[in-house]
Short mmCIF file of C-alpha atoms in Angstrom, two decimals:
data_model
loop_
_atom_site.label_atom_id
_atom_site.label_comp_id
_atom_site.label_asym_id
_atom_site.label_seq_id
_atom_site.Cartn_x
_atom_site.Cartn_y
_atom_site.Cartn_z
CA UNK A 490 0.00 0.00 0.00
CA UNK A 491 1.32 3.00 -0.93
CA UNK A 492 1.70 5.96 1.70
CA UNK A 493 -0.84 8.27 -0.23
CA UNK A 494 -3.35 5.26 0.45
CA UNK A 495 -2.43 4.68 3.84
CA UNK A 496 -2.87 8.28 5.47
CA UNK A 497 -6.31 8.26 3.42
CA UNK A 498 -7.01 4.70 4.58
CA UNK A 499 -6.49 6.44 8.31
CA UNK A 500 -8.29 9.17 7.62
CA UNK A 501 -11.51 7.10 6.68
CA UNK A 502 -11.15 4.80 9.89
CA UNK A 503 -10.95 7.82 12.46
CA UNK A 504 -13.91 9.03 10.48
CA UNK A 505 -15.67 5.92 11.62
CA UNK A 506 -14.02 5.22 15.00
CA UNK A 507 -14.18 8.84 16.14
CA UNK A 508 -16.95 11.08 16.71
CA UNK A 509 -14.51 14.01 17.85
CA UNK A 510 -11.96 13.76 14.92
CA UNK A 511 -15.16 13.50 12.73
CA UNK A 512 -16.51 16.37 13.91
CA UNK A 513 -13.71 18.65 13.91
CA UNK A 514 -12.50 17.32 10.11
CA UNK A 515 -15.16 16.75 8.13
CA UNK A 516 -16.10 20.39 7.53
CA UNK A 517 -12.68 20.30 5.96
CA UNK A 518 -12.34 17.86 3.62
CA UNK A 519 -13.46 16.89 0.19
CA UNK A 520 -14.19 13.72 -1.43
CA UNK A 521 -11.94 14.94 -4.30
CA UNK A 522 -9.35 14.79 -2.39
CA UNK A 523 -8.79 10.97 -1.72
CA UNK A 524 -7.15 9.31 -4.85
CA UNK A 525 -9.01 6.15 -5.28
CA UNK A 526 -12.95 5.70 -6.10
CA UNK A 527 -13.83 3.12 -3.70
CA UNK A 528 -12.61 5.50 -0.28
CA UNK A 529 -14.11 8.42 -2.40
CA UNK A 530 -17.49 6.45 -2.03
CA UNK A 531 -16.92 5.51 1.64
CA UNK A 532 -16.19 9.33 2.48
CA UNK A 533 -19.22 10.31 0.52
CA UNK A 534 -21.41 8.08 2.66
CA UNK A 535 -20.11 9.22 5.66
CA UNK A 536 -20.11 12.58 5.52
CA UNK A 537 -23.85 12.22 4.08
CA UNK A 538 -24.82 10.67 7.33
CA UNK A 539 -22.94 12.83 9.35
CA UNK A 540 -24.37 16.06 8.08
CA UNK A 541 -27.85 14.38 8.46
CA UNK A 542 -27.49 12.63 11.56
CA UNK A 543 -25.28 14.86 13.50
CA UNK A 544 -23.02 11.63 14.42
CA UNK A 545 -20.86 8.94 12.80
CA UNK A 546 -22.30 5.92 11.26
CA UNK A 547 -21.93 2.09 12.42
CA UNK A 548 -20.02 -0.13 10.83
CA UNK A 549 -23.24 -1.83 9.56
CA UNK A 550 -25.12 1.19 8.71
CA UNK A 551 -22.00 2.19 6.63
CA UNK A 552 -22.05 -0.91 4.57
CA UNK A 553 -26.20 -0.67 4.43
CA UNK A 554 -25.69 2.12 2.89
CA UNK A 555 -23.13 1.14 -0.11
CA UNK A 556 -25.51 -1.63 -0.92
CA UNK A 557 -28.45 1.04 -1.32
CA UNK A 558 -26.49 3.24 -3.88
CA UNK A 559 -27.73 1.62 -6.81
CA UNK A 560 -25.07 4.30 -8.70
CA UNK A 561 -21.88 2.75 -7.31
CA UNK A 562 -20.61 0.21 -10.04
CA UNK A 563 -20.06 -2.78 -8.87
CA UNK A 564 -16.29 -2.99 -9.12
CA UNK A 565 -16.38 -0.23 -6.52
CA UNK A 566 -18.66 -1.34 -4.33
CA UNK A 567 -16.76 -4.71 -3.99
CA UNK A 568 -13.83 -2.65 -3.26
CA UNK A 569 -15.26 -0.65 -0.67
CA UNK A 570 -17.04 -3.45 0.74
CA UNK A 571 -12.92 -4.30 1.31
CA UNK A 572 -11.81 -1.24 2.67
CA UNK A 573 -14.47 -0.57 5.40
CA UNK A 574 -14.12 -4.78 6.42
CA UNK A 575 -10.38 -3.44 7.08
CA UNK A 576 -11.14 -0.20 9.00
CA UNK A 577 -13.92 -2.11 11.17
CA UNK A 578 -11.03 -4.90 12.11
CA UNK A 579 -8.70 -2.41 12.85
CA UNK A 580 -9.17 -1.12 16.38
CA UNK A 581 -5.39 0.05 16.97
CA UNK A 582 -5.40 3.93 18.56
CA UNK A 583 -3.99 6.73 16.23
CA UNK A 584 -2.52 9.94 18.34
CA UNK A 585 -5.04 12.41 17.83
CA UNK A 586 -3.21 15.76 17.26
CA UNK A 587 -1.16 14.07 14.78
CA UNK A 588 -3.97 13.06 13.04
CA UNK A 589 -5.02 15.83 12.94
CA UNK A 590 -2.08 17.91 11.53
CA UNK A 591 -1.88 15.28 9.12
CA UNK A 592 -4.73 15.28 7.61
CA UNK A 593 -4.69 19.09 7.33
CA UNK A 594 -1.45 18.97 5.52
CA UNK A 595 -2.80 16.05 2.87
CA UNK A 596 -6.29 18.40 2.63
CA UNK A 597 -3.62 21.27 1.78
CA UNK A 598 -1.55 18.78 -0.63
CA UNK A 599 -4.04 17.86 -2.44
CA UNK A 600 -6.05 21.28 -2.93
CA UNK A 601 -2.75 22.40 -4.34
CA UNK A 602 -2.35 18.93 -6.62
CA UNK A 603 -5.91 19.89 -8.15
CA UNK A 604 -5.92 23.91 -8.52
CA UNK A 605 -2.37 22.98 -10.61
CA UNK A 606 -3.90 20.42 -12.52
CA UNK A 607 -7.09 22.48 -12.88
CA UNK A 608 -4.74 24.84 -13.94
CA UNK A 609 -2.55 23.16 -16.59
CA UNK A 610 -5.83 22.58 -18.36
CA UNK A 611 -6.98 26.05 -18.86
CA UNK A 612 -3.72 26.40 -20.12
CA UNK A 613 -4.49 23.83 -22.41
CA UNK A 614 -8.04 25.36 -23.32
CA UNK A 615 -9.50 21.94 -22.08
CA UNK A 616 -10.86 24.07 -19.40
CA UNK A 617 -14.31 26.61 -19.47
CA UNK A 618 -12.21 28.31 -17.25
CA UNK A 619 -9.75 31.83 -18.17
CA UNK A 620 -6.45 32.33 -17.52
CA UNK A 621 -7.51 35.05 -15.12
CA UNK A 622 -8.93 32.50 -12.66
CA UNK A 623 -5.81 30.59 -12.49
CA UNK A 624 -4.76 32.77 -9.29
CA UNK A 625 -7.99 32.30 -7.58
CA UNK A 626 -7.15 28.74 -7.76
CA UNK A 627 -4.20 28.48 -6.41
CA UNK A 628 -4.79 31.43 -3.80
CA UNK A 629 -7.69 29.09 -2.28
CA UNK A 630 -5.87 25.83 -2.62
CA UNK A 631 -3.09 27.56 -0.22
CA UNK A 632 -5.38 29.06 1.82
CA UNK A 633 -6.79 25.57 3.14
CA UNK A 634 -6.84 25.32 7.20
CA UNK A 635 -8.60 23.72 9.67
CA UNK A 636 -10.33 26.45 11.48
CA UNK A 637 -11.85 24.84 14.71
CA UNK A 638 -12.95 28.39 16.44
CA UNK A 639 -16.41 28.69 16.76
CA UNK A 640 -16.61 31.38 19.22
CA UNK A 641 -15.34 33.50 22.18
CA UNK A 642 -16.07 32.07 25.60
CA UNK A 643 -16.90 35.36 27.82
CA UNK A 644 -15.95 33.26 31.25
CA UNK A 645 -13.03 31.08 29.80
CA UNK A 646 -11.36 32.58 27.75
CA UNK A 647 -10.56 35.66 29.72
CA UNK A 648 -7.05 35.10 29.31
CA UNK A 649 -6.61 35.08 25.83
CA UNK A 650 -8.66 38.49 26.31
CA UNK A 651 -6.44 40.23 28.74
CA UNK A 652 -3.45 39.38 26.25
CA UNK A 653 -5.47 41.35 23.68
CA UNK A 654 -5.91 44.46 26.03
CA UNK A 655 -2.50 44.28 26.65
CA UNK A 656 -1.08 43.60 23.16
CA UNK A 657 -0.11 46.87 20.75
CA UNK A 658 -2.60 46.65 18.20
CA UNK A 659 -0.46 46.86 14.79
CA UNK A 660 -1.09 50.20 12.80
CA UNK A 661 -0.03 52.51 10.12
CA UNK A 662 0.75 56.05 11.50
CA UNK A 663 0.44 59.24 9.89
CA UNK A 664 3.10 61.51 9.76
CA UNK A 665 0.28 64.47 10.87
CA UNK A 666 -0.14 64.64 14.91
CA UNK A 667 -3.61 65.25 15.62
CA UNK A 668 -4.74 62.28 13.21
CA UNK A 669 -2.45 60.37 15.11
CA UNK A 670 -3.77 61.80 18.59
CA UNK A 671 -7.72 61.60 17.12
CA UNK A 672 -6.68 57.44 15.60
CA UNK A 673 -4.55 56.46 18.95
CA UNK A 674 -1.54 55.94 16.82
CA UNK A 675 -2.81 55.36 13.07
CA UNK A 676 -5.06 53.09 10.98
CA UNK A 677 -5.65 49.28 12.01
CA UNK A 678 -5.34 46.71 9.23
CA UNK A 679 -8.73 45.66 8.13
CA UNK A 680 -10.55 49.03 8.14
CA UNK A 681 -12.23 51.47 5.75
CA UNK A 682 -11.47 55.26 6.07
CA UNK A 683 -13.22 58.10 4.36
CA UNK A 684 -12.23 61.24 3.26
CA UNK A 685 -15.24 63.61 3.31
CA UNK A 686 -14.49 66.76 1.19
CA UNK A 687 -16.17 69.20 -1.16
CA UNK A 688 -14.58 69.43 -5.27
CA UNK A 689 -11.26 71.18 -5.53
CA UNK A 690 -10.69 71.26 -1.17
CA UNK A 691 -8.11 68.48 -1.37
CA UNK A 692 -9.15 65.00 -1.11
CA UNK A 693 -6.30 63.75 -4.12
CA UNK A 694 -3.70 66.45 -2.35
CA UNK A 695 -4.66 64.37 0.83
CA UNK A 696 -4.58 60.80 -0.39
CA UNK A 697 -1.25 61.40 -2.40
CA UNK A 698 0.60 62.80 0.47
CA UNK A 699 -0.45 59.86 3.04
CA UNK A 700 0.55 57.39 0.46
CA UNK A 701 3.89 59.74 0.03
CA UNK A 702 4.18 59.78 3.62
CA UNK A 703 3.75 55.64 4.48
CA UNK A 704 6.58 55.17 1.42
CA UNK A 705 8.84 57.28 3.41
CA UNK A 706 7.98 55.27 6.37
CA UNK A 707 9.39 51.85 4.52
CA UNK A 708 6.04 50.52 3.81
CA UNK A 709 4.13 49.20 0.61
CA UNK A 710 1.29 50.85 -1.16
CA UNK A 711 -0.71 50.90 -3.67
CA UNK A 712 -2.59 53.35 -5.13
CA UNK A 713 -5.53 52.60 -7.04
CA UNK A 714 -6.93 55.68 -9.23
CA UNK A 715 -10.36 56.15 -11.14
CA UNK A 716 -10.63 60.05 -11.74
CA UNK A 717 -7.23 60.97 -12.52
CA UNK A 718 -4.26 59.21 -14.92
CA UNK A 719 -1.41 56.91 -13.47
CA UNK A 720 1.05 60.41 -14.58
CA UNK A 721 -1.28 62.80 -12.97
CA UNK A 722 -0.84 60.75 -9.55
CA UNK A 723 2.89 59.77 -9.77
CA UNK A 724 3.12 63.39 -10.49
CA UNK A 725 1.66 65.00 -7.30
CA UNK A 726 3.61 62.57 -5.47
CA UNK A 727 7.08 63.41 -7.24
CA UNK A 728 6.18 67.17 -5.75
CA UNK A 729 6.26 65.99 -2.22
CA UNK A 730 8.91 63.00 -2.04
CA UNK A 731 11.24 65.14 -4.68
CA UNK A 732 9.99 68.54 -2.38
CA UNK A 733 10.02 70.55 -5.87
CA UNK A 734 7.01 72.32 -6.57
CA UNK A 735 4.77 70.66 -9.24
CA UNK A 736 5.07 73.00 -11.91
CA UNK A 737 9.08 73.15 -11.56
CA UNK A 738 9.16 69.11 -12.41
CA UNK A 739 8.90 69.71 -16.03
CA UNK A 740 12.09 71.67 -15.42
CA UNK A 741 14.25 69.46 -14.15
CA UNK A 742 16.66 67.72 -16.67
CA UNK A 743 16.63 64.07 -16.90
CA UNK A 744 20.37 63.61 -15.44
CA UNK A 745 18.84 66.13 -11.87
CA UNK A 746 15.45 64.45 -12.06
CA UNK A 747 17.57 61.02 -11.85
CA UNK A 748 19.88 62.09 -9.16
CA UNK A 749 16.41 62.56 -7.08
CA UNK A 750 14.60 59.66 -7.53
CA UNK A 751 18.70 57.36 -7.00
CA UNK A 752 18.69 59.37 -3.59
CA UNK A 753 15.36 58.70 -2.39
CA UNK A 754 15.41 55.29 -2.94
CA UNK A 755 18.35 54.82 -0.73
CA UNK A 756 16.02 56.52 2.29
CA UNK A 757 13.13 54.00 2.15
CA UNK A 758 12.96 50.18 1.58
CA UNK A 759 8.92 50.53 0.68
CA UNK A 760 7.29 51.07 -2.69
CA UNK A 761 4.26 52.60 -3.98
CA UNK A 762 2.37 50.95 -6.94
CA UNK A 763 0.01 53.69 -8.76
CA UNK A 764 -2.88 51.55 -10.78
CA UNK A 765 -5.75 53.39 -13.16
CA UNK A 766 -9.00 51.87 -14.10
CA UNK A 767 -11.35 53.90 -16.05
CA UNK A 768 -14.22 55.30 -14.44
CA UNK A 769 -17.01 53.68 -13.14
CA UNK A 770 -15.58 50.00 -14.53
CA UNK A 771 -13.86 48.73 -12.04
CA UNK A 772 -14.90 46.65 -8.62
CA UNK A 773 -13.11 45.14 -5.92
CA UNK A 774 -12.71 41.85 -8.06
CA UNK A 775 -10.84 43.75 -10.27
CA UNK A 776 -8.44 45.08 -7.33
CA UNK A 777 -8.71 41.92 -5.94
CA UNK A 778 -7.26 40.29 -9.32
CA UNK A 779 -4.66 43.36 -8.92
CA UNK A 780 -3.59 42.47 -5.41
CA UNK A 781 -2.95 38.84 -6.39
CA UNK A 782 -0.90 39.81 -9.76
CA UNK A 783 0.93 42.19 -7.62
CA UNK A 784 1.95 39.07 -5.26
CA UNK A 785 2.70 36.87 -7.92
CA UNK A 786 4.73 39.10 -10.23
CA UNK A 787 6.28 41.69 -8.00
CA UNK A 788 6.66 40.25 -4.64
CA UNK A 789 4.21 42.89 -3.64
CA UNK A 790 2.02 43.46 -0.99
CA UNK A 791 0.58 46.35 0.18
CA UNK A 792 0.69 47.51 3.45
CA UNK A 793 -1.69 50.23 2.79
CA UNK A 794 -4.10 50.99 -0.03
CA UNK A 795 -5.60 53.89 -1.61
CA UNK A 796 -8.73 53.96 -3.57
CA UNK A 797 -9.32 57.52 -5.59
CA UNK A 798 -12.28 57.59 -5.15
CA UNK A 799 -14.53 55.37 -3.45
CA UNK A 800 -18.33 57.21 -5.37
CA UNK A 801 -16.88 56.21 -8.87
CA UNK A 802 -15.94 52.43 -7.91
CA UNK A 803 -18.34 49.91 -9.27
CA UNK A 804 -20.16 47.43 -7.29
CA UNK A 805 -19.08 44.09 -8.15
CA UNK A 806 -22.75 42.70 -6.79
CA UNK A 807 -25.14 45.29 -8.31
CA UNK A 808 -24.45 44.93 -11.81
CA UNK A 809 -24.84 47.63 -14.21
CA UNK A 810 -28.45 48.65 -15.46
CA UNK A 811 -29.60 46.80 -12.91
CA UNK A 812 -31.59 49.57 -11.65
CA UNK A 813 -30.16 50.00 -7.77
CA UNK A 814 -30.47 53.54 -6.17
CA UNK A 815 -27.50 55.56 -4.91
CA UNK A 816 -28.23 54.44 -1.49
CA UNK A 817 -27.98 51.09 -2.08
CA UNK A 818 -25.24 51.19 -4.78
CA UNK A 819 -22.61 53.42 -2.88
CA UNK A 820 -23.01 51.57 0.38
CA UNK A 821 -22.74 48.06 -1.60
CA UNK A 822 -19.28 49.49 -2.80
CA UNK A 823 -17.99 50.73 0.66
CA UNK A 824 -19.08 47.04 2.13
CA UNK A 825 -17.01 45.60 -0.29
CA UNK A 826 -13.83 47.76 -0.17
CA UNK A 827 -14.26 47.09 3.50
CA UNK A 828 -14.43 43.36 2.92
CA UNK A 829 -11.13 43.90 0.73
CA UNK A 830 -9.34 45.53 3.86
CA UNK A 831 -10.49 42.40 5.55
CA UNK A 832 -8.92 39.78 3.26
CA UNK A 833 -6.00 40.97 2.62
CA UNK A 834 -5.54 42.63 6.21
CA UNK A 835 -5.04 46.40 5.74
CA UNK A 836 -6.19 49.87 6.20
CA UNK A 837 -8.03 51.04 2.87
CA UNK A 838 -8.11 55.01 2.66
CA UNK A 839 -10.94 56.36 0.39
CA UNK A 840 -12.53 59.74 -0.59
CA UNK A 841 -16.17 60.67 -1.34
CA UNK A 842 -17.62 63.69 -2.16
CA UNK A 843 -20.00 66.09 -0.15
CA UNK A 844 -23.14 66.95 -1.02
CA UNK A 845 -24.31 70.16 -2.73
CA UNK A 846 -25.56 72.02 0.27
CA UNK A 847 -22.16 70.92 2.02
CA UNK A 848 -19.90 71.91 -0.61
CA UNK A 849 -19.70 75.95 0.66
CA UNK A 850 -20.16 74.79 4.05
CA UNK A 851 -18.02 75.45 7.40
CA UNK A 852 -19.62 72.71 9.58
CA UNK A 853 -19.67 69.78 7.71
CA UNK A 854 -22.16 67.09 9.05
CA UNK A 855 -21.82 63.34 7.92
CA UNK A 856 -25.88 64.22 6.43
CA UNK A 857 -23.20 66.19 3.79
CA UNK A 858 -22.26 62.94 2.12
CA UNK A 859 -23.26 62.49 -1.25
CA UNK A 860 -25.35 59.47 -2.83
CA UNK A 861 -25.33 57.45 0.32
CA UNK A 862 -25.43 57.86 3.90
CA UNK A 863 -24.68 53.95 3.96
CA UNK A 864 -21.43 54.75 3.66
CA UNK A 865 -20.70 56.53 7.11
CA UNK A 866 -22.65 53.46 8.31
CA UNK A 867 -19.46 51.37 6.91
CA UNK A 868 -16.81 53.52 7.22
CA UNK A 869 -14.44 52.85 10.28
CA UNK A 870 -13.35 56.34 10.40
CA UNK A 871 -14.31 59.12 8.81
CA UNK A 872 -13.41 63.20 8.61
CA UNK A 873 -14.15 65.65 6.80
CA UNK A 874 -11.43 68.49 5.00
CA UNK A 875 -13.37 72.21 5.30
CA UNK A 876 -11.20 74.97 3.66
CA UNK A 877 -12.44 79.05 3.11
CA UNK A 878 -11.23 81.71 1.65
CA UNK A 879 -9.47 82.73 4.55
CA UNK A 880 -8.05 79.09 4.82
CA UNK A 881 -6.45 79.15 1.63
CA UNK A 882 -4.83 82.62 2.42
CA UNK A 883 -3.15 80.90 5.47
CA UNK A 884 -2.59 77.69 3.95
CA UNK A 885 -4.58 75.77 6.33
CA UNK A 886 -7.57 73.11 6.27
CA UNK A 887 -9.74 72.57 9.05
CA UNK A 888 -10.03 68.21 9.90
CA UNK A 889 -13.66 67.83 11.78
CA UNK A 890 -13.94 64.46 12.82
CA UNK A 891 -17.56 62.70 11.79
CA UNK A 892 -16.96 59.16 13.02
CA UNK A 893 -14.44 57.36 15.09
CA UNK A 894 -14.46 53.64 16.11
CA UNK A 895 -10.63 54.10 17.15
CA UNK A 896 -11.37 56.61 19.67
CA UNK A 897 -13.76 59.26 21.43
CA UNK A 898 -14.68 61.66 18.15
CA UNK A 899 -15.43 64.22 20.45
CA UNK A 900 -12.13 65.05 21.53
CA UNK A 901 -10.18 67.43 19.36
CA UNK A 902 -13.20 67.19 16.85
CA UNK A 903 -12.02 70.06 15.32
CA UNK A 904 -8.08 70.69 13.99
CA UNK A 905 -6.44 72.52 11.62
CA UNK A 906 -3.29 71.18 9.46
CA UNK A 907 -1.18 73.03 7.13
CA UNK A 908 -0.95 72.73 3.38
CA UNK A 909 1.78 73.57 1.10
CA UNK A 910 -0.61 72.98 -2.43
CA UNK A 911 2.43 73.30 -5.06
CA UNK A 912 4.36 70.32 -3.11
CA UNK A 913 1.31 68.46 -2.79
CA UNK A 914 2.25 68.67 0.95
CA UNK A 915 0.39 68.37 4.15
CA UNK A 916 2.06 69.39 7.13
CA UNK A 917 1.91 70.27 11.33
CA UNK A 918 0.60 73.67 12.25
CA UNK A 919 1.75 75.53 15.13
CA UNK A 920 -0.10 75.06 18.40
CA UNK A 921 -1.21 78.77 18.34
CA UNK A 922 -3.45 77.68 15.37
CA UNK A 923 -5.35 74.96 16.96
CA UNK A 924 -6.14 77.13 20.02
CA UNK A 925 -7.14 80.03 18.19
CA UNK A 926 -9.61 77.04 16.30
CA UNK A 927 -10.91 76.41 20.02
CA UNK A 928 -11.02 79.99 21.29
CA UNK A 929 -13.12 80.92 18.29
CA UNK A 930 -16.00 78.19 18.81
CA UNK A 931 -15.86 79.14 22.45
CA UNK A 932 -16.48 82.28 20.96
CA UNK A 933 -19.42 81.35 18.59
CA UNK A 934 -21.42 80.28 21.65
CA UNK A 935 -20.74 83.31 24.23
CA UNK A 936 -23.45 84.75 24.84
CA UNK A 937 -21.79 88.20 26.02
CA UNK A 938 -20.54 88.98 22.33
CA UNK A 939 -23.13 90.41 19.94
CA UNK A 940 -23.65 87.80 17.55
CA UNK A 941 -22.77 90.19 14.80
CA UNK A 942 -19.16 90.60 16.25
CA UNK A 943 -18.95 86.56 16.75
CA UNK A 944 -15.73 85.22 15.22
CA UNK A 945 -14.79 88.46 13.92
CA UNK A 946 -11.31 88.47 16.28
CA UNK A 947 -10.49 84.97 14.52
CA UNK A 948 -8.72 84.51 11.39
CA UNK A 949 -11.21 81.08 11.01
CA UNK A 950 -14.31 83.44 10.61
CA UNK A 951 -17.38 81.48 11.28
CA UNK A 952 -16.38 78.30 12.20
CA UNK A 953 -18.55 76.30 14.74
CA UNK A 954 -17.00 73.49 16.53
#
């Protein structure tokens, strides 16, 4: 007997023998999986009985069974007649954790035997299947594990829950301190956060410096674009790695513009991947696709992505045409870029517009968003970028926060940062700034001052906290 055939001979008579192995394997494994018809059958029955009997079958009920399933041929059924006269006579123990990890490791072997073989024949074109779903194959076949939680114990497993209180929670900073302050240290992997902010304020400038920013800190990202071109991105972030303003790049000569880009690759071991899909076309399958490309052909995986923006995604469950409203469309996408962030474990930044009404306005609300107010239902965290007239003269933008899971929103809800627009730069303000922000609202609510004189002392006019 070969040693393919004995580990699934083993498998079969724990199957049989054991109630608890059954019970924690069987949601595991397929009958594809074992090699030769007549244990294929066997596992068939079993797992039919199992799933409608909520135990393990008798040795007689087993071979009741066989001899009812007028579709086995008869070669087969002689054969497994064989194997299960075997398993019943053999009553020697087998350790159960090594089973166990066994049989995980064969389910694992043999996904991975079948996904390439499924594979060789698309290549073939004996296969209905494209060449696209060749990575989906294999990505599932090496994602096979025997998941045995089925829930958190309040009562017993309070240990394993104090070492999560007391275990840093793994994040991407920002290189901005109040968003640090307001996020308790950055984003956590398998988030969505949303960039709230009226046309022309700065939700690209914003996107394109973070993902400037986390290259600079060493880390991965990608930067997936549907308004503007691959050049039009990579360009706004040349202006605030390179720190030359965006209209001197066409400028530089090709020997300085080289000298540059050789230096800053020697301060960061990250890289940034910028990806355009035309408007409206593309869904998280097709970033998913990306993602798994990126893997296979680049060694890459993100550490942070960027999706500019999030309004003119498409949703890859509501098909075109098919009639959905904005409500249910927008949210649909920002449940499945969340689900993205999810699988592949990291923080996905996003933008969305606001609405008309909030487009001119100083207090932002999250009623402001536009098309859906699904997605601030979604959305882990979520802020909004307010600029004025007399905002752009200091080259500032107030942050209001609008939801928070990471911390209390309420506290510094209101912040201004700086912004250096021909580097495409973000940056600290003084601390002056944010208390003349505070002293202003305080301000807006006095009731001493005349409301006609409110906020007149402040360079942030009217703003309300």
């Amino acid at each position: 007997m070969t040693e393919q055939r004995r580990i699934e001979t083993t498998i079969l008579k724990n199957l049989v023998q054991s109630e608890e192995f059954a019970r924690k394997t069987i949601p595991f494994v397929k009958d594809e999986y074992f090699t030769e018809p007549d244990e294929r059958i066997i596992f068939q029955e079993v797992k039919a009985y199992f799933e409608k009997y909520t135990n393990i079958p008798t040795a007689e009920a087993l071979l009741i069974n066989l001899d009812n399933n007028s579709k086995i041929p008869e070669t087969v059924l002689k054969n497994a007649k064989t194997v299960c006269s075997n398993i019943q006579k053999d009553k020697e123990e087998t350790p159960q954790k090594w089973l166990i990890d066994e049989t995980e490791q064969w389910c694992k072997d043999r996904a991975i035997y079948i996904a390439v073989m499924e594979s060789i024949e698309v290549i073939d074109k004996t296969s209905k299947r494209s060449t696209g779903e060749i990575p989906e194959l294999l990505k599932d076949a090496l994602a096979i594990s025997f998941d045995t939680h089925i829930g958190h114990d309040v009562l017993e497993d309070s240990d394993a829950r104090w070492e999560f209180y007391n275990t840093e929670e793994e994040k991407i900073p920002f290189d901005l301190e109040y968003f640090n302050k307001v996020t308790k240290g950055g984003l956590p992997n398998k988030t969505l956060n949303i960039c709230l902010a009226g046309t022309g304020v700065g939700k690209s400038l914003f996107m394109c410096h973070m993902a400037s920013s986390h290259l600079m800190m060493n880390k991965n990202v990608l930067y997936i674009t549907l308004e503007m071109s691959e050049e039009k991105i990579a360009e706004r972030i040349d202006a605030n790695i390179l720190n030359v303003p965006i209209q001197d790049l066409a400028g530089l000569n090709k020997s300085m513009y080289g000298k540059k880009v050789e230096k800053l690759k020697g301060k960061t071991t990250g890289k940034l991947i910028i990806k355009e899909y035309p408007t409206a076309a593309a869904h998280v399958g097709h970033f998913r696709h990306l993602l798994q490309e990126l893997e296979i052909k680049k060694d890459f995986k993100p550490d942070m992505i960027f999706i500019d923006y999030l309004n003119i995604c498409a949703s890859h469950r509501i098909k075109p045409g098919a009639g959905a409203n904005s409500y249910t469309l927008v949210k649909s996408i920002a449940e499945e870029l969340r689900g993205l962030a999810v699988e592949f474990d990291v923080p996905i930044m996003s933008a969305t517009q606001t609405t008309r009404s909030g487009y001119g306005s100083t207090d932002v609300e999250l009623t402001d968003t536009s098309e859906s107010f699904g997605l601030p239902a979604t959305a882990d965290f979520m802020f909004a970028l307010i600029s004025s007239e007399e905002l752009e003269e200091l080259d500032q933008m107030v942050v209001k926060q609008l939801k928070n899971r990471y911390n209390d929103p309420t506290v510094f809800k209101r912040f201004v940062i700086g912004v250096d627009r021909s580097r495409m730069k973000l940056y600290d303000c003084e601390q002056e700034a944010q208390e003349e922000l505070i002293e202003n609202a305080e301000s807006s609510y006095d009731d001493s001052i005349p409301v006609a004189d409110r906020g007149r002392s402040s360079k942030f006019g009217d703003f309300k906290m």
